Short mmCIF file of C-alpha atoms and ligand atoms in Angstrom, two decimals:
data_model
loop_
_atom_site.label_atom_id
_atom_site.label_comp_id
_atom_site.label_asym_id
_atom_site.label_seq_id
_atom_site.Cartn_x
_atom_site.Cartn_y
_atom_site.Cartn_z
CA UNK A 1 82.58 106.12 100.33
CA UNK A 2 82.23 102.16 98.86
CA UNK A 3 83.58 99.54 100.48
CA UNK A 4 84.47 96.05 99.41
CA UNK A 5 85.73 92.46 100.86
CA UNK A 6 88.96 91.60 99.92
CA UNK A 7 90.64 88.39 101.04
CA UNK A 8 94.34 86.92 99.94
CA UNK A 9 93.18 82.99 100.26
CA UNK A 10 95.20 80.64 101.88
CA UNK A 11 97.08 80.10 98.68
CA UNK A 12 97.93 83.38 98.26
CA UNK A 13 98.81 83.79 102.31
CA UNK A 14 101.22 80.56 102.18
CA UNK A 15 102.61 81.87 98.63
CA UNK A 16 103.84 84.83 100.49
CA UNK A 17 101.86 87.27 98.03
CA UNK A 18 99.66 89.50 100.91
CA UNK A 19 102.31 92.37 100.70
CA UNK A 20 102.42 92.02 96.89
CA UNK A 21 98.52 92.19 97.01
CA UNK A 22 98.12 95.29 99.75
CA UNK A 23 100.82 96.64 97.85
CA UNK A 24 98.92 96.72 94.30
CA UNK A 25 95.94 98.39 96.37
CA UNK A 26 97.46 101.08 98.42
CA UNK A 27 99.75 102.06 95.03
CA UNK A 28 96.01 102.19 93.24
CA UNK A 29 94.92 105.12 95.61
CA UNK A 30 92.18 103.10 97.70
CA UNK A 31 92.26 102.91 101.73
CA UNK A 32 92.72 100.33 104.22
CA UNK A 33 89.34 100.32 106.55
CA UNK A 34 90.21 97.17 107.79
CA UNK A 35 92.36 93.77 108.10
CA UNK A 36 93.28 90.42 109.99
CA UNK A 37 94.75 87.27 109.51
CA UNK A 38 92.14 84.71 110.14
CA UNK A 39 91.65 80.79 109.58
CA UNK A 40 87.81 80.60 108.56
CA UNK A 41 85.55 78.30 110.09
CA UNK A 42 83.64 75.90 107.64
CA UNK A 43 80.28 77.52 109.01
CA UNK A 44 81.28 80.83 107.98
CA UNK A 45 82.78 79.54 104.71
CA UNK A 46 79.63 77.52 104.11
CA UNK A 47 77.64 81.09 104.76
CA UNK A 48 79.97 83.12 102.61
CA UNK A 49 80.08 80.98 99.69
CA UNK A 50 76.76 80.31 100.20
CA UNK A 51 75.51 81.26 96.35
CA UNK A 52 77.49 78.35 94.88
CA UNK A 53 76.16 75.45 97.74
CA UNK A 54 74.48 73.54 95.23
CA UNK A 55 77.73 73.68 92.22
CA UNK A 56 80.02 70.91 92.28
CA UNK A 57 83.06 72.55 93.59
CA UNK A 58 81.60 73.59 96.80
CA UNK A 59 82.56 70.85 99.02
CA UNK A 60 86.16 71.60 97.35
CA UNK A 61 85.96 75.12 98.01
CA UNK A 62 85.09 75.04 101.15
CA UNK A 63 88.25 72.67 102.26
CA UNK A 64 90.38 74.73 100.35
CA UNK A 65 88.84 78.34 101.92
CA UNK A 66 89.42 76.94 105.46
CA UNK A 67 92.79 74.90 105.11
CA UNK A 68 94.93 77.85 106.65
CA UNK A 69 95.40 81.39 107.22
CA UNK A 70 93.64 84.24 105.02
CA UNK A 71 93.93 87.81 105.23
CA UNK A 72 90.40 89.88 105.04
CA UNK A 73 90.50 93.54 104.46
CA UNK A 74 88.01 96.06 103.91
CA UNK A 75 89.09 98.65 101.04
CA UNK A 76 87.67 102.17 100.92
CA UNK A 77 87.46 104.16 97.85
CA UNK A 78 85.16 105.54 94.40
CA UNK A 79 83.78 102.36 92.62
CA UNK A 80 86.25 100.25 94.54
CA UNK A 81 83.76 96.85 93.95
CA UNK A 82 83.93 96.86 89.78
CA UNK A 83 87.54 98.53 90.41
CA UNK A 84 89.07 95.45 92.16
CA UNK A 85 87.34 93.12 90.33
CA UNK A 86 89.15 94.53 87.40
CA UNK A 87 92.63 93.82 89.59
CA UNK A 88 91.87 90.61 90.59
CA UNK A 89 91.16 89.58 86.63
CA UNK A 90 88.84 86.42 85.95
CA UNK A 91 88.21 83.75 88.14
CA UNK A 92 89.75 81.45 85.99
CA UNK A 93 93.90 82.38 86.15
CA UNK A 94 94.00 80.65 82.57
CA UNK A 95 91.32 83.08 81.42
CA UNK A 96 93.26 86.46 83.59
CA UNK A 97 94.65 88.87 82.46
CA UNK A 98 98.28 89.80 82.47
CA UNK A 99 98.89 92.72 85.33
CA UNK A 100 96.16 91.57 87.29
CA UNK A 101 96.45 89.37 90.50
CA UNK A 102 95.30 86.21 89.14
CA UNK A 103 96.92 87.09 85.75
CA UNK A 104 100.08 87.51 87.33
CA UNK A 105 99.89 84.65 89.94
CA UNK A 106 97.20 82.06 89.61
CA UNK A 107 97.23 79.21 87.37
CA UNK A 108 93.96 77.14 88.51
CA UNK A 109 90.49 78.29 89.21
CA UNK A 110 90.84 75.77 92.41
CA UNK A 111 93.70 78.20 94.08
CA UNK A 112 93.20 81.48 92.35
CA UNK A 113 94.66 83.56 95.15
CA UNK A 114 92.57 86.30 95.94
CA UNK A 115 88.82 87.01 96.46
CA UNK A 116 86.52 89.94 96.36
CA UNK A 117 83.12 91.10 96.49
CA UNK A 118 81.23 91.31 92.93
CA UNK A 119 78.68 93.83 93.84
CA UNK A 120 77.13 96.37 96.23
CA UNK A 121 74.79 93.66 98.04
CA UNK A 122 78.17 91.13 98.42
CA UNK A 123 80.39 93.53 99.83
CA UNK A 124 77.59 94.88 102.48
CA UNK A 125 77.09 91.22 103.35
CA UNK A 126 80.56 90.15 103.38
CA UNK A 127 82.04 92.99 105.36
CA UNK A 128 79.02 92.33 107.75
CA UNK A 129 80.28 88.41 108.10
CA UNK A 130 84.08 89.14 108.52
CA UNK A 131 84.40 92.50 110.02
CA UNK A 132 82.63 93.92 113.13
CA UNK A 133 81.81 97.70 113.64
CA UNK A 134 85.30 98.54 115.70
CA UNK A 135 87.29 96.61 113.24
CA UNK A 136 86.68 99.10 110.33
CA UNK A 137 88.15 102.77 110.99
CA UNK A 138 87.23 105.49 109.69
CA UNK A 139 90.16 107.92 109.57
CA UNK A 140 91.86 110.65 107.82
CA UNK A 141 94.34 110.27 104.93
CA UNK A 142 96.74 113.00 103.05
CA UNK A 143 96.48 111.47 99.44
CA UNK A 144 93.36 111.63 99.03
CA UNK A 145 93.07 115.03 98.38
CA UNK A 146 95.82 114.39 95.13
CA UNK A 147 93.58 111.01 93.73
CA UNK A 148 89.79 113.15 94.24
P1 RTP B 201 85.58 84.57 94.47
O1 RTP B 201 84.12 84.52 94.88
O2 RTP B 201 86.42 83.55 95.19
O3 RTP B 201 86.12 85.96 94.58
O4 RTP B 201 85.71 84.21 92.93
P2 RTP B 201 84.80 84.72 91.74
O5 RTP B 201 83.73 85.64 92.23
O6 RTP B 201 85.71 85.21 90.68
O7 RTP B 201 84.16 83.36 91.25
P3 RTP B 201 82.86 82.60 91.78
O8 RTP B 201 82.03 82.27 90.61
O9 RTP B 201 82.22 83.36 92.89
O10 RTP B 201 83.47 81.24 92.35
C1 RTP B 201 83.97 81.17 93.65
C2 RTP B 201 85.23 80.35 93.65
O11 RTP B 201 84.89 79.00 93.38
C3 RTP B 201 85.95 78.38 92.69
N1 RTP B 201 85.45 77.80 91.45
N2 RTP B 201 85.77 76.61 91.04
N3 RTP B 201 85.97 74.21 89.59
C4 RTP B 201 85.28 75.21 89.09
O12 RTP B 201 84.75 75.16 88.00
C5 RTP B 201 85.16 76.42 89.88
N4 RTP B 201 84.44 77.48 89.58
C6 RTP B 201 84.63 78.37 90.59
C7 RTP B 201 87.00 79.42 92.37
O13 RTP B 201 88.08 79.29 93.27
C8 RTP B 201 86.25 80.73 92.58
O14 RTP B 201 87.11 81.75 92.98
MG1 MG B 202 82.47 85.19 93.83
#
């Protein structure tokens, strides 16, 4: 089954909205693989964000990835990458829409709450980078059999 990076950032952590966020996926049929509370290191920020080190805002976004706690999860489910992309809305809050993490929660692009893997080759390199192999479990689940 797919699997995607999902992180609450440390806006959405000190905004007490991880509960709100797990909440939104769970309700949405998808399973949990994995999760932690972390505080990133810059070298792993610089390596994760890695595709934007030559844009402006990187210096920025690296600060802001690594000033305090995250949450990382791994969610499990069909087309889960494009799926919660669609629930996080646009980067851009301004630009988000209504129902939709950053819709509902984010009003600058700077501290838009909530990250997540934009296609099959992010989310296989991003799980690799947060999660290791015992981290992610692989277990059985009673809804699933209602959402497939
Ligand atoms: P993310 O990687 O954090 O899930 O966000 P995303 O795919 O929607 O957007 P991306 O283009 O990958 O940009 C990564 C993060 O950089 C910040 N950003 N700032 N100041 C700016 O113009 C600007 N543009 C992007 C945002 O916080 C964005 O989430
Ligand atoms: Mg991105």
């Amino acid at each position: 089954m797919e699997k995607t990076f999902i992180m609450v950032k440390p806006d959405g952590v000190q905004r007490n909205l991880i509960g709100d966020i797990v909440n939104r996926f769970e309700k949405k049929g998808f399973k949990l693989a994995g999760g932690k509370l972390m505080q990133i290191p810059s070298s792993l920020a610089e390596e994760h964000y890695g595709e934007h080190k030559e844009k402006p805002f990187f210096g920025e976004l690296v600060e802001f990835i690594t000033s305090g706690p995250v949450f990382a999860m791994v969610w499990e489910g069909e087309n889960v990458i494009a799926t919660a992309r669609q629930m996080m809305g646009k980067t851009n809050p301004s630009e988000a829409l209504p129902g939709t993490v950053r819709g509902d929660f984010g009003l600058t692009v700077g501290k838009n709450v909530i990250h997540g893997s934009d296609s099959p080759e992010s989310a296989q390199r991003e799980i690799g980078l947060f999660f290791n192999g015992e981290e992610l479990l692989n277990y059985e689940k009673n809804d699933q059999n209602w959402l497939y």
